[in-house]
CSV table of C-alpha atoms in Angstrom, one decimal:
chain,number,residue,atom,x,y,z
A,1,UNK,CA,-27.0,55.7,138.0
A,2,UNK,CA,-25.8,56.1,141.6
A,3,UNK,CA,-27.5,58.0,144.2
A,4,UNK,CA,-24.9,60.9,144.0
A,5,UNK,CA,-25.9,61.6,140.3
A,6,UNK,CA,-29.6,61.2,140.4
A,7,UNK,CA,-31.5,64.2,139.2
A,8,UNK,CA,-33.2,66.2,142.2
A,9,UNK,CA,-36.9,65.1,141.4
A,10,UNK,CA,-35.9,61.4,141.2
A,11,UNK,CA,-37.8,59.2,143.6
A,12,UNK,CA,-37.5,55.7,144.7
A,13,UNK,CA,-40.3,54.4,146.7
A,14,UNK,CA,-41.7,51.1,148.0
A,15,UNK,CA,-45.3,52.6,148.7
A,16,UNK,CA,-48.2,51.0,147.4
A,17,UNK,CA,-49.1,51.9,143.9
A,18,UNK,CA,-52.1,51.7,142.0
A,19,UNK,CA,-52.2,51.2,138.2
A,20,UNK,CA,-55.7,52.4,137.5
A,21,UNK,CA,-55.0,55.7,139.6
A,22,UNK,CA,-51.7,56.5,138.1
A,23,UNK,CA,-51.8,59.2,135.7
A,24,UNK,CA,-48.3,59.5,134.4
A,25,UNK,CA,-46.6,57.1,131.7
A,26,UNK,CA,-45.4,53.8,133.5
A,27,UNK,CA,-44.1,50.6,132.6
A,28,UNK,CA,-43.2,47.4,134.5
A,29,UNK,CA,-39.6,45.9,134.7
A,30,UNK,CA,-37.6,42.8,136.1
A,31,UNK,CA,-35.1,45.0,137.6
A,32,UNK,CA,-34.6,48.8,138.3
A,33,UNK,CA,-31.7,48.8,135.8
A,34,UNK,CA,-34.4,47.7,133.4
A,35,UNK,CA,-36.2,51.0,133.9
A,36,UNK,CA,-33.2,53.1,132.9
A,37,UNK,CA,-33.0,51.1,129.6
A,38,UNK,CA,-36.6,51.5,129.0
A,39,UNK,CA,-36.4,55.4,129.7
A,40,UNK,CA,-33.6,55.5,127.2
A,41,UNK,CA,-35.5,53.4,124.8
A,42,UNK,CA,-38.5,55.7,125.0
A,43,UNK,CA,-36.9,58.8,124.9
A,44,UNK,CA,-38.4,59.8,128.4
A,45,UNK,CA,-36.9,60.8,131.6
A,46,UNK,CA,-37.2,58.3,134.4
A,47,UNK,CA,-38.8,60.1,137.3
A,48,UNK,CA,-39.8,57.3,139.8
A,49,UNK,CA,-39.1,53.7,140.5
A,50,UNK,CA,-41.7,51.9,142.7
A,51,UNK,CA,-41.1,48.7,144.2
A,52,UNK,CA,-44.9,47.8,145.1
A,53,UNK,CA,-43.9,44.2,146.5
A,54,UNK,CA,-47.2,42.9,144.6
A,55,UNK,CA,-47.1,40.4,141.8
A,56,UNK,CA,-47.3,40.5,138.8
A,57,UNK,CA,-45.5,44.0,139.0
A,58,UNK,CA,-41.8,43.4,140.3
A,59,UNK,CA,-40.6,46.9,139.7
A,60,UNK,CA,-42.7,50.0,138.3
A,61,UNK,CA,-41.0,52.4,136.2
A,62,UNK,CA,-42.6,56.1,136.1
A,63,UNK,CA,-41.7,58.2,132.9
A,64,UNK,CA,-42.3,61.8,131.7
A,65,UNK,CA,-41.3,63.7,128.8
A,66,UNK,CA,-38.1,65.8,128.9
A,67,UNK,CA,-38.7,69.5,129.4
A,68,UNK,CA,-38.5,71.5,126.1
């Protein structure tokens, strides 16, 4: 997915991230492309990719259900 065709509410961040405080569904992935594959497999919408630069989480993918 390129920047031109990403949804308006999609975010990409390098902020600090707290796994305990996160209330949305999330998964760890090796690459950003893996986030898109995980979302497709889970049937969820990918809303944010976070690169916390903290081991053992290389990339964090935040998901939500599709609107009904």
